[in-house]
Amino acid sequence: MKKIWKLYQRNSIIQFLISYILVLVVPFLILSYGFSRSFFIVEEEIKDSHVKMLQRSVNIIDNNLERLESMALQITENSAIKSMGRSRKTDKEYIITAIDAVNEFYDITHYQTIDLLDEGYLYFQGVDLILYSKTYYRPEIFQRYLQNWGTSLTSWRKNVVAPELRVPVYEKQGNTIEYRKPFSEYLVGDNNGVLVYRLKESGLKELLDFGNVYAGEKYAIMVFDHDRNLLWSDGSRQEPELAEHAFDSHGYFEKEGQSVIRVTSGRNKWDYVLVVPQKTALLRLGALKNLVFFLGGSAIVIGILVSVMMAVKKGRPINEIWGVLSSAGKNTDSYQKMGEVVTGILQDHQNLLSELEMDKTSRKKEFFHELLKAGFDSENQLRISARKAGISMDDTEYVVASFELFSNNDFNDIDSQTLDELRIIIRLIRNKLEELYQDRVWFYKKNYRDTFVIFAVEHNYEGIKKTIAEIYDWLVAEYQVNTSWGIGKVCDDLLYLWKSGEEARYALAHADAQMPVVEYNAKLVSDNECYFPDIAEEKLEVSLRGGHLEEVRELLRILKRENFEKRKVKRSLFIKFNRKMTELLSRFLKQDSSGKDLILWLNEIVINPEESHEEYFDRLDRVCQRICQETGEKKKQQRGIMIDNIIAYMKENYMDSGLGLAQVGTVFRVSEGYLSSVFKEQAGINFADYLEKLRIDKGSELLKDGSLTVNEIAAMVGYNSVQSFRRAFKRVKGISPKEARS
């Protein structure tokens, strides 16, 4: 020991080395104690955060269950539901009572959105019927749904329809939880019925999903009722023992490498138990410990090396080390802010995707409404709208059907009760068709009792006709309601779906009591009328005004086929057809001798009985071709004037850094897409390339002025940074601004 002391006193290097090591080790020991206490506090906070995380989900579930039970009470106390519960099949007003029950059950459920509610149904003891999804079922028919939910009809009658069951109850059923509420007017005796709600399994999984917290590790979540019966679970781990003394004040205990977190609902005393691997539950704490020990060990090693070096040089490393730590701290803060920005962008993207998905249903309805009204002017416009609506247009055929309720009633004779029945029955028809065809059927309500149905055929046209006949028979058998149906021809081009709609309407007009379902065919066509519906006239006018010759020719082919191949119209109807056509064409022809000559040229064919309709439509095609050509030239001239004005505007405002398609489109009241395509067509160059060249040409002129710096010139020609100006200059001129100036 004395030799070491003497060595220390004689050797200055060892003195400095030991001094520096003590300066490092002593603070490290103090920090180690502080870290150990901090780790304990952090561990307690992590446990508490896990419990609070589970508690938040429990609170949301409790809120949903409270609203669900309140809605269930409202339904079972409803007068229409009670009336249906007292009903028997022999009652005189049985059908009206049943429809009122459907209406009330649907309205109450529809206007109270509960996230955890998946589906529900009502069972009425007196009539032995089940009201589900706006339709009544006998239990023998309804058992296919019960089997899908994991129960048999016998078990269902024993557990759900049990007359001795008098209080509401939650029970595990299949992969989810069922809430059952019996209802009766008396305290004793059999129930009038029972209301059953099935909770949404995906909703439970979403609320009790902690995969992002536990970094993809396997975990299990279980829900027990107040009698410790398992109601629902997600995960493969075994059920833990719920001994009260095992949990600490946080509702947390660890056993056999597992961390068990329990939260008890204050509302219904359910236990929510989360089981995760112990290492996963404290994953963040373990990562923090590893990081601290790694940094501490690295600091000791680096410190000793620095101490040896500085001891030899007799220097002081404290200031340099402090500078390095300060610099590292700034970089860490920068990375943290960058991470927050990225997280925000991802969250905004996810929200946008959710909104688009919710909007897709309304876009589909709007899309087919426009089709039936011939609202699309071009194939390109139709395809863009179809893409936004999520509808595939490839290898699919479509057909339109139209149905009418109470066709024997006059409009003025319809009372309010009949209108209510109409709404209920239309709702039942829609439900039936959507159940069979899912997302391959759409509806367009024309008026209070006429509705169009659009089917995606997919080579199953006969199946659609069979389905419509079955729906007709079902309405007569179940509700004593007569309907009339008209079915159009198959359409393989969505742009002309309106024609199938017209055919369905025409077929519906020929439906009667002896033939309630009528399919459009050539036998329905009368020889005493020509085919030129208003919608075809409007479509032809729009196509001529837009200069779309191919669409005009397709409409003329339809008119020719319907009038001269199917109807074989007489000369008098031919004259009537020509008069209507020439009135339409006169709106586009010049009111001079050339325009009048074209009309007379068409009239020659109609007046001369020896001329055929083939020659007439040949001349008609030439007239329409001339109109489309003149329209196209006029539009091109107008677009040229607009682009000249836009270029003049750009030359006056090129120094504005915000100048772009959006700003110019707003000023000239056109869309960015239209402006981009028309600019390319008229100017022969992209909008952005023209703007860049304009700015660089102006910058080249300013470079001749030696008093201006490159930074000043960049700002004067609309660039926010000199780097952007240099890159653009190099791209356009092939040299840098400095080289150009020299």
XYZ file of N, CA and C in Angstrom, residues 18 32 77 206 251 263 283 319 324 326 333 350 363 377 426 481 490 494 515 572 579 586 643 734:
72
model
N -5.806 9.271 -11.917
C -6.702 8.911 -10.812
C -7.681 10.041 -10.539
N -26.161 6.471 -10.683
C -26.693 5.103 -10.689
C -27.774 4.941 -9.640
N -90.868 -0.907 -24.409
C -91.987 -0.139 -23.875
C -92.783 0.557 -24.973
N -61.597 -3.814 -31.515
C -60.974 -2.516 -31.757
C -60.758 -1.754 -30.453
N -54.253 -2.762 -9.607
C -54.950 -3.815 -10.338
C -53.993 -4.591 -11.212
N -59.191 -4.543 -14.592
C -60.002 -3.359 -14.334
C -61.435 -3.825 -14.154
N -41.757 -3.355 -21.570
C -40.807 -3.289 -22.679
C -40.107 -1.936 -22.727
N -14.643 20.919 -20.637
C -15.322 21.860 -21.542
C -15.649 21.217 -22.892
N -19.682 18.579 -26.686
C -20.171 17.438 -27.455
C -21.573 17.028 -26.995
N -23.845 18.888 -25.512
C -24.811 19.920 -25.901
C -25.207 19.777 -27.360
N -33.192 16.610 -30.332
C -34.426 17.372 -30.364
C -34.950 17.516 -31.798
N -54.515 8.576 -42.766
C -55.461 7.557 -42.323
C -56.872 8.135 -42.211
N -71.521 8.131 -53.249
C -71.030 8.331 -54.613
C -71.636 7.306 -55.571
N -71.782 13.263 -70.164
C -71.621 13.760 -71.530
C -70.627 12.954 -72.346
N -91.323 -0.970 -49.459
C -90.139 -0.656 -50.275
C -88.873 -0.987 -49.497
N -99.877 -7.809 -50.640
C -99.548 -6.584 -51.379
C -99.239 -6.953 -52.823
N -80.748 -6.095 -71.314
C -79.385 -6.028 -70.780
C -78.598 -4.954 -71.525
N -72.445 1.345 -69.953
C -73.094 2.145 -68.910
C -73.552 3.511 -69.415
N -100.592 -10.296 -65.669
C -99.151 -10.404 -65.927
C -98.444 -9.291 -65.145
N -96.158 8.236 -92.180
C -96.637 9.349 -91.354
C -95.790 9.516 -90.096
N -89.637 15.668 -88.427
C -89.944 17.013 -87.951
C -89.267 17.281 -86.608
N -81.921 22.400 -86.236
C -81.990 23.823 -86.569
C -81.369 24.692 -85.482
N -56.253 30.760 -73.754
C -54.831 30.514 -73.475
C -54.008 31.772 -73.750
N -28.749 25.114 -69.590
C -27.620 24.194 -69.706
C -26.366 24.673 -69.003
